[in-house]
């Protein structure tokens, strides 16, 4: 066996029925306006390819660190230079009022929606637990007590700033990453009318617990981007490991 080859993964791709169910579910924008999920990835403003990031609650420090790392690594101009139009979209599970806070604290420049009902996460097969995986991602560089204090501090800060409590999301809900691409040989009305063809999920990583987002090398590989530089604070040993490991599953 080639020791440099990516290791196999255990994520299961959502099937057509799961995606049909998910497509009809509503997600909310920063103003609380409802949008059909299918229109988000299928609409004219979406790229031909779309990477969705489903996060845990808005105050989850692990997800914040991950999204900040992704935002720093993958700039809009780099996506714009790809030969096929490609979008990245984040979906939370808390109150829409926290979307602007999340964009600011992570530096995320792409669209953000949320589903406080968690129906979308359930439809896509996301897991529900409070577990932390045994070896968290390299993006987590703080201790558990430190992350807990960060989360509580942000919650309290938001309450004092707005004089309201905004629901951050269910702490038991995990997320993942889902990559949508046009369905091969699409014979739908969309294809005939010149609109974007129907899309399917061709790769996904479903988090088994906290700290289980797909690492940058795999993410950039799926998007068709060059390998990333080792982020600050990540040891060479840990980085060498994630260069060969793959958490997600591709459609064959």
mmCIF file of C-alpha atoms in Angstrom:
data_model
loop_
_atom_site.group_PDB
_atom_site.id
_atom_site.type_symbol
_atom_site.label_atom_id
_atom_site.label_comp_id
_atom_site.label_asym_id
_atom_site.label_seq_id
_atom_site.Cartn_x
_atom_site.Cartn_y
_atom_site.Cartn_z
ATOM 1 C CA UNK A 1 0.000 0.000 0.000
ATOM 2 C CA UNK A 2 1.241 3.519 -0.885
ATOM 3 C CA UNK A 3 1.923 5.198 2.450
ATOM 4 C CA UNK A 4 1.540 8.636 0.820
ATOM 5 C CA UNK A 5 -1.969 7.887 -0.473
ATOM 6 C CA UNK A 6 -4.948 9.481 1.296
ATOM 7 C CA UNK A 7 -6.494 7.248 3.934
ATOM 8 C CA UNK A 8 -10.079 5.955 3.404
ATOM 9 C CA UNK A 9 -13.039 7.700 5.014
ATOM 10 C CA UNK A 10 -16.358 6.809 6.613
ATOM 11 C CA UNK A 11 -18.719 9.680 5.686
ATOM 12 C CA UNK A 12 -21.842 8.555 3.803
ATOM 13 C CA UNK A 13 -23.093 10.694 0.926
ATOM 14 C CA UNK A 14 -26.727 11.805 1.243
ATOM 15 C CA UNK A 15 -28.857 9.934 -1.286
ATOM 16 C CA UNK A 16 -31.277 11.482 -3.798
ATOM 17 C CA UNK A 17 -34.266 11.177 -1.466
ATOM 18 C CA UNK A 18 -32.396 12.931 1.362
ATOM 19 C CA UNK A 19 -31.369 15.731 -0.994
ATOM 20 C CA UNK A 20 -34.934 16.100 -2.307
ATOM 21 C CA UNK A 21 -36.126 16.514 1.285
ATOM 22 C CA UNK A 22 -33.346 18.986 2.108
ATOM 23 C CA UNK A 23 -34.016 21.050 -1.031
ATOM 24 C CA UNK A 24 -37.523 21.946 0.145
ATOM 25 C CA UNK A 25 -36.469 23.121 3.601
ATOM 26 C CA UNK A 26 -36.192 26.813 4.479
ATOM 27 C CA UNK A 27 -33.058 28.589 5.648
ATOM 28 C CA UNK A 28 -32.937 32.147 6.964
ATOM 29 C CA UNK A 29 -30.720 35.038 5.935
ATOM 30 C CA UNK A 30 -29.343 37.756 8.246
ATOM 31 C CA UNK A 31 -32.651 39.634 8.054
ATOM 32 C CA UNK A 32 -34.666 36.554 8.995
ATOM 33 C CA UNK A 33 -36.026 36.192 5.444
ATOM 34 C CA UNK A 34 -36.762 32.595 4.456
ATOM 35 C CA UNK A 35 -35.189 30.954 1.409
ATOM 36 C CA UNK A 36 -35.736 27.462 0.010
ATOM 37 C CA UNK A 37 -32.454 25.548 0.423
ATOM 38 C CA UNK A 38 -32.693 24.188 -3.118
ATOM 39 C CA UNK A 39 -32.867 27.732 -4.475
ATOM 40 C CA UNK A 40 -29.666 28.585 -2.611
ATOM 41 C CA UNK A 41 -27.520 26.012 -4.403
ATOM 42 C CA UNK A 42 -29.552 25.834 -7.621
ATOM 43 C CA UNK A 43 -30.250 29.537 -8.158
ATOM 44 C CA UNK A 44 -28.731 31.845 -10.720
ATOM 45 C CA UNK A 45 -26.525 33.572 -8.129
ATOM 46 C CA UNK A 46 -24.864 30.301 -7.082
ATOM 47 C CA UNK A 47 -21.798 28.961 -8.796
ATOM 48 C CA UNK A 48 -21.912 25.865 -10.961
ATOM 49 C CA UNK A 49 -20.148 24.242 -8.011
ATOM 50 C CA UNK A 50 -21.063 25.047 -4.405
ATOM 51 C CA UNK A 51 -19.326 24.104 -1.158
ATOM 52 C CA UNK A 52 -21.558 24.285 1.912
ATOM 53 C CA UNK A 53 -20.154 24.505 5.429
ATOM 54 C CA UNK A 54 -22.591 23.428 8.143
ATOM 55 C CA UNK A 55 -21.340 24.495 11.551
ATOM 56 C CA UNK A 56 -22.280 23.800 15.147
ATOM 57 C CA UNK A 57 -23.749 26.622 17.281
ATOM 58 C CA UNK A 58 -22.630 30.181 16.550
ATOM 59 C CA UNK A 59 -20.533 30.379 19.734
ATOM 60 C CA UNK A 60 -18.659 27.109 19.075
ATOM 61 C CA UNK A 61 -14.978 28.134 19.299
ATOM 62 C CA UNK A 62 -13.815 25.108 17.301
ATOM 63 C CA UNK A 63 -16.051 25.943 14.349
ATOM 64 C CA UNK A 64 -15.079 29.601 14.609
ATOM 65 C CA UNK A 65 -11.396 28.673 14.418
ATOM 66 C CA UNK A 66 -12.071 26.409 11.434
ATOM 67 C CA UNK A 67 -14.118 28.930 9.489
ATOM 68 C CA UNK A 68 -11.530 31.644 10.202
ATOM 69 C CA UNK A 69 -8.805 29.320 8.877
ATOM 70 C CA UNK A 70 -10.810 28.569 5.724
ATOM 71 C CA UNK A 71 -11.600 32.267 5.173
ATOM 72 C CA UNK A 72 -7.917 33.166 5.499
ATOM 73 C CA UNK A 73 -6.835 30.379 3.122
ATOM 74 C CA UNK A 74 -9.500 30.641 0.394
ATOM 75 C CA UNK A 75 -10.051 34.192 -0.838
ATOM 76 C CA UNK A 76 -12.897 35.237 -3.182
ATOM 77 C CA UNK A 77 -10.416 36.153 -5.902
ATOM 78 C CA UNK A 78 -8.941 32.638 -5.777
ATOM 79 C CA UNK A 79 -12.374 31.094 -6.247
ATOM 80 C CA UNK A 80 -13.111 33.559 -9.052
ATOM 81 C CA UNK A 81 -10.001 32.379 -10.914
ATOM 82 C CA UNK A 82 -11.218 28.762 -11.122
ATOM 83 C CA UNK A 83 -12.297 27.617 -14.618
ATOM 84 C CA UNK A 84 -15.783 26.708 -13.319
ATOM 85 C CA UNK A 85 -17.769 29.200 -11.228
ATOM 86 C CA UNK A 86 -17.581 28.092 -7.606
ATOM 87 C CA UNK A 87 -19.319 29.402 -4.482
ATOM 88 C CA UNK A 88 -18.857 28.812 -0.758
ATOM 89 C CA UNK A 89 -21.799 29.183 1.639
ATOM 90 C CA UNK A 90 -22.035 28.745 5.406
ATOM 91 C CA UNK A 91 -25.116 27.534 7.267
ATOM 92 C CA UNK A 92 -25.497 27.833 11.030
ATOM 93 C CA UNK A 93 -28.192 26.607 13.386
ATOM 94 C CA UNK A 94 -28.868 29.647 15.557
ATOM 95 C CA UNK A 95 -30.722 32.950 15.391
ATOM 96 C CA UNK A 96 -30.319 35.070 12.232
ATOM 97 C CA UNK A 97 -29.426 38.025 14.458
ATOM 98 C CA UNK A 98 -26.036 36.374 15.123
ATOM 99 C CA UNK A 99 -25.031 36.075 11.456
ATOM 100 C CA UNK A 100 -23.287 39.459 11.294
ATOM 101 C CA UNK A 101 -21.458 38.692 14.555
ATOM 102 C CA UNK A 102 -20.248 35.387 13.097
ATOM 103 C CA UNK A 103 -19.047 36.959 9.861
ATOM 104 C CA UNK A 104 -17.116 39.568 11.824
ATOM 105 C CA UNK A 105 -15.486 37.222 14.344
ATOM 106 C CA UNK A 106 -14.368 34.729 11.656
ATOM 107 C CA UNK A 107 -13.624 37.071 8.749
ATOM 108 C CA UNK A 108 -15.972 35.001 6.562
ATOM 109 C CA UNK A 109 -16.619 36.952 3.295
ATOM 110 C CA UNK A 110 -19.169 34.575 1.765
ATOM 111 C CA UNK A 111 -22.954 34.216 2.272
ATOM 112 C CA UNK A 112 -24.300 32.917 5.592
ATOM 113 C CA UNK A 113 -27.719 31.392 6.272
ATOM 114 C CA UNK A 114 -29.104 29.539 9.265
ATOM 115 C CA UNK A 115 -31.659 26.898 10.185
ATOM 116 C CA UNK A 116 -32.543 27.104 13.893
ATOM 117 C CA UNK A 117 -34.917 24.132 13.523
ATOM 118 C CA UNK A 118 -31.993 21.807 12.596
ATOM 119 C CA UNK A 119 -34.228 20.140 9.989
ATOM 120 C CA UNK A 120 -31.699 20.740 7.223
ATOM 121 C CA UNK A 121 -28.856 19.228 9.231
ATOM 122 C CA UNK A 122 -31.044 16.212 9.983
ATOM 123 C CA UNK A 123 -32.084 15.815 6.343
ATOM 124 C CA UNK A 124 -28.436 15.769 5.217
ATOM 125 C CA UNK A 125 -27.478 13.129 7.785
ATOM 126 C CA UNK A 126 -25.573 15.298 10.261
ATOM 127 C CA UNK A 127 -24.922 13.693 13.622
ATOM 128 C CA UNK A 128 -26.284 14.778 16.986
ATOM 129 C CA UNK A 129 -24.037 14.395 20.028
ATOM 130 C CA UNK A 130 -21.785 16.326 22.398
ATOM 131 C CA UNK A 131 -18.736 14.190 21.674
ATOM 132 C CA UNK A 132 -15.296 15.590 20.845
ATOM 133 C CA UNK A 133 -13.262 13.388 18.495
ATOM 134 C CA UNK A 134 -10.085 11.922 19.977
ATOM 135 C CA UNK A 135 -7.765 13.890 17.677
ATOM 136 C CA UNK A 136 -9.356 17.270 16.898
ATOM 137 C CA UNK A 137 -8.493 19.135 13.704
ATOM 138 C CA UNK A 138 -5.317 21.181 13.425
ATOM 139 C CA UNK A 139 -7.418 24.335 13.436
ATOM 140 C CA UNK A 140 -8.105 23.811 17.152
ATOM 141 C CA UNK A 141 -5.161 25.280 19.018
ATOM 142 C CA UNK A 142 -6.761 26.129 22.367
ATOM 143 C CA UNK A 143 -7.461 23.989 25.400
ATOM 144 C CA UNK A 144 -11.010 22.880 26.189
ATOM 145 C CA UNK A 145 -11.272 25.186 29.255
ATOM 146 C CA UNK A 146 -10.036 28.116 27.176
ATOM 147 C CA UNK A 147 -12.576 27.423 24.436
ATOM 148 C CA UNK A 148 -15.364 27.105 26.997
ATOM 149 C CA UNK A 149 -14.502 30.507 28.474
ATOM 150 C CA UNK A 150 -14.373 32.003 24.972
ATOM 151 C CA UNK A 151 -17.834 30.670 24.169
ATOM 152 C CA UNK A 152 -19.357 31.914 27.422
ATOM 153 C CA UNK A 153 -17.634 35.272 27.043
ATOM 154 C CA UNK A 154 -19.060 35.779 23.571
ATOM 155 C CA UNK A 155 -22.543 34.859 24.724
ATOM 156 C CA UNK A 156 -22.415 37.301 27.637
ATOM 157 C CA UNK A 157 -20.928 40.010 25.419
ATOM 158 C CA UNK A 158 -23.741 39.668 22.895
ATOM 159 C CA UNK A 159 -26.378 39.891 25.616
ATOM 160 C CA UNK A 160 -24.853 43.108 27.025
ATOM 161 C CA UNK A 161 -24.396 44.568 23.542
ATOM 162 C CA UNK A 162 -27.929 43.932 22.290
ATOM 163 C CA UNK A 163 -29.815 43.641 25.610
ATOM 164 C CA UNK A 164 -31.302 40.455 24.175
ATOM 165 C CA UNK A 165 -30.510 36.756 24.221
ATOM 166 C CA UNK A 166 -30.157 35.414 20.690
ATOM 167 C CA UNK A 167 -30.327 31.632 20.386
ATOM 168 C CA UNK A 168 -26.860 30.436 19.246
ATOM 169 C CA UNK A 169 -28.032 26.961 18.175
ATOM 170 C CA UNK A 170 -28.302 23.480 19.619
ATOM 171 C CA UNK A 171 -24.938 22.499 21.127
ATOM 172 C CA UNK A 172 -25.609 18.851 20.292
ATOM 173 C CA UNK A 173 -25.848 19.401 16.535
ATOM 174 C CA UNK A 174 -22.777 18.719 14.406
ATOM 175 C CA UNK A 175 -22.319 19.774 10.810
ATOM 176 C CA UNK A 176 -19.933 19.045 8.005
ATOM 177 C CA UNK A 177 -19.007 20.040 4.475
ATOM 178 C CA UNK A 178 -21.044 19.254 1.351
ATOM 179 C CA UNK A 179 -19.879 19.843 -2.232
ATOM 180 C CA UNK A 180 -22.506 20.241 -4.957
ATOM 181 C CA UNK A 181 -21.729 19.807 -8.658
ATOM 182 C CA UNK A 182 -23.905 19.632 -11.803
ATOM 183 C CA UNK A 183 -25.523 16.253 -12.387
ATOM 184 C CA UNK A 184 -23.926 14.504 -15.406
ATOM 185 C CA UNK A 185 -26.141 14.208 -18.499
ATOM 186 C CA UNK A 186 -28.807 16.453 -16.952
ATOM 187 C CA UNK A 187 -31.982 16.212 -19.035
ATOM 188 C CA UNK A 188 -34.077 18.525 -16.825
ATOM 189 C CA UNK A 189 -35.925 21.638 -17.943
ATOM 190 C CA UNK A 190 -33.135 23.693 -16.400
ATOM 191 C CA UNK A 191 -30.573 22.239 -18.775
ATOM 192 C CA UNK A 192 -32.822 22.778 -21.806
ATOM 193 C CA UNK A 193 -33.608 26.388 -20.879
ATOM 194 C CA UNK A 194 -29.960 27.286 -20.404
ATOM 195 C CA UNK A 195 -30.248 27.684 -16.647
ATOM 196 C CA UNK A 196 -27.895 26.018 -14.211
ATOM 197 C CA UNK A 197 -28.237 22.229 -14.471
ATOM 198 C CA UNK A 198 -29.486 20.167 -11.553
ATOM 199 C CA UNK A 199 -26.851 19.533 -8.894
ATOM 200 C CA UNK A 200 -25.907 16.562 -6.753
ATOM 201 C CA UNK A 201 -23.622 16.117 -3.748
ATOM 202 C CA UNK A 202 -20.367 14.641 -5.052
ATOM 203 C CA UNK A 203 -18.344 14.844 -1.830
ATOM 204 C CA UNK A 204 -19.091 15.344 1.823
ATOM 205 C CA UNK A 205 -17.551 15.173 5.265
ATOM 206 C CA UNK A 206 -20.058 14.577 8.042
ATOM 207 C CA UNK A 207 -18.613 15.448 11.432
ATOM 208 C CA UNK A 208 -18.540 12.578 13.929
ATOM 209 C CA UNK A 209 -18.206 15.101 16.755
ATOM 210 C CA UNK A 210 -16.597 18.401 17.691
ATOM 211 C CA UNK A 211 -13.301 19.130 15.942
ATOM 212 C CA UNK A 212 -14.048 16.953 12.911
ATOM 213 C CA UNK A 213 -14.260 19.440 10.029
ATOM 214 C CA UNK A 214 -12.398 18.562 6.819
ATOM 215 C CA UNK A 215 -8.841 19.866 6.876
ATOM 216 C CA UNK A 216 -7.582 22.523 4.456
ATOM 217 C CA UNK A 217 -5.581 20.191 2.159
ATOM 218 C CA UNK A 218 -8.638 18.027 1.458
ATOM 219 C CA UNK A 219 -10.943 21.023 1.125
ATOM 220 C CA UNK A 220 -8.717 22.807 -1.372
ATOM 221 C CA UNK A 221 -8.214 19.581 -3.298
ATOM 222 C CA UNK A 222 -11.990 19.112 -3.698
ATOM 223 C CA UNK A 223 -12.389 22.720 -4.830
ATOM 224 C CA UNK A 224 -9.648 22.311 -7.425
ATOM 225 C CA UNK A 225 -7.198 24.658 -5.696
ATOM 226 C CA UNK A 226 -3.474 24.245 -5.101
ATOM 227 C CA UNK A 227 -2.253 22.704 -1.818
ATOM 228 C CA UNK A 228 -2.151 25.170 1.084
ATOM 229 C CA UNK A 229 0.808 26.367 3.080
ATOM 230 C CA UNK A 230 1.069 25.076 6.648
ATOM 231 C CA UNK A 231 -0.936 27.447 8.872
ATOM 232 C CA UNK A 232 0.726 29.261 11.745
ATOM 233 C CA UNK A 233 0.677 27.287 14.981
ATOM 234 C CA UNK A 234 0.386 23.859 13.303
ATOM 235 C CA UNK A 235 3.338 21.533 13.848
ATOM 236 C CA UNK A 236 5.085 19.961 10.867
ATOM 237 C CA UNK A 237 4.196 16.502 12.202
ATOM 238 C CA UNK A 238 0.483 17.282 12.461
ATOM 239 C CA UNK A 239 0.517 18.944 9.036
ATOM 240 C CA UNK A 240 2.244 15.967 7.417
ATOM 241 C CA UNK A 241 -0.568 13.774 8.732
ATOM 242 C CA UNK A 242 -3.440 15.884 7.382
ATOM 243 C CA UNK A 243 -1.744 16.119 3.990
ATOM 244 C CA UNK A 244 -2.428 12.405 3.497
ATOM 245 C CA UNK A 245 -5.612 11.852 5.511
ATOM 246 C CA UNK A 246 -9.041 12.314 3.938
ATOM 247 C CA UNK A 247 -12.215 12.595 6.030
ATOM 248 C CA UNK A 248 -14.755 13.001 3.256
ATOM 249 C CA UNK A 249 -16.305 10.619 0.757
ATOM 250 C CA UNK A 250 -16.434 11.165 -3.006
ATOM 251 C CA UNK A 251 -19.198 10.004 -5.313
ATOM 252 C CA UNK A 252 -17.825 7.253 -7.538
#
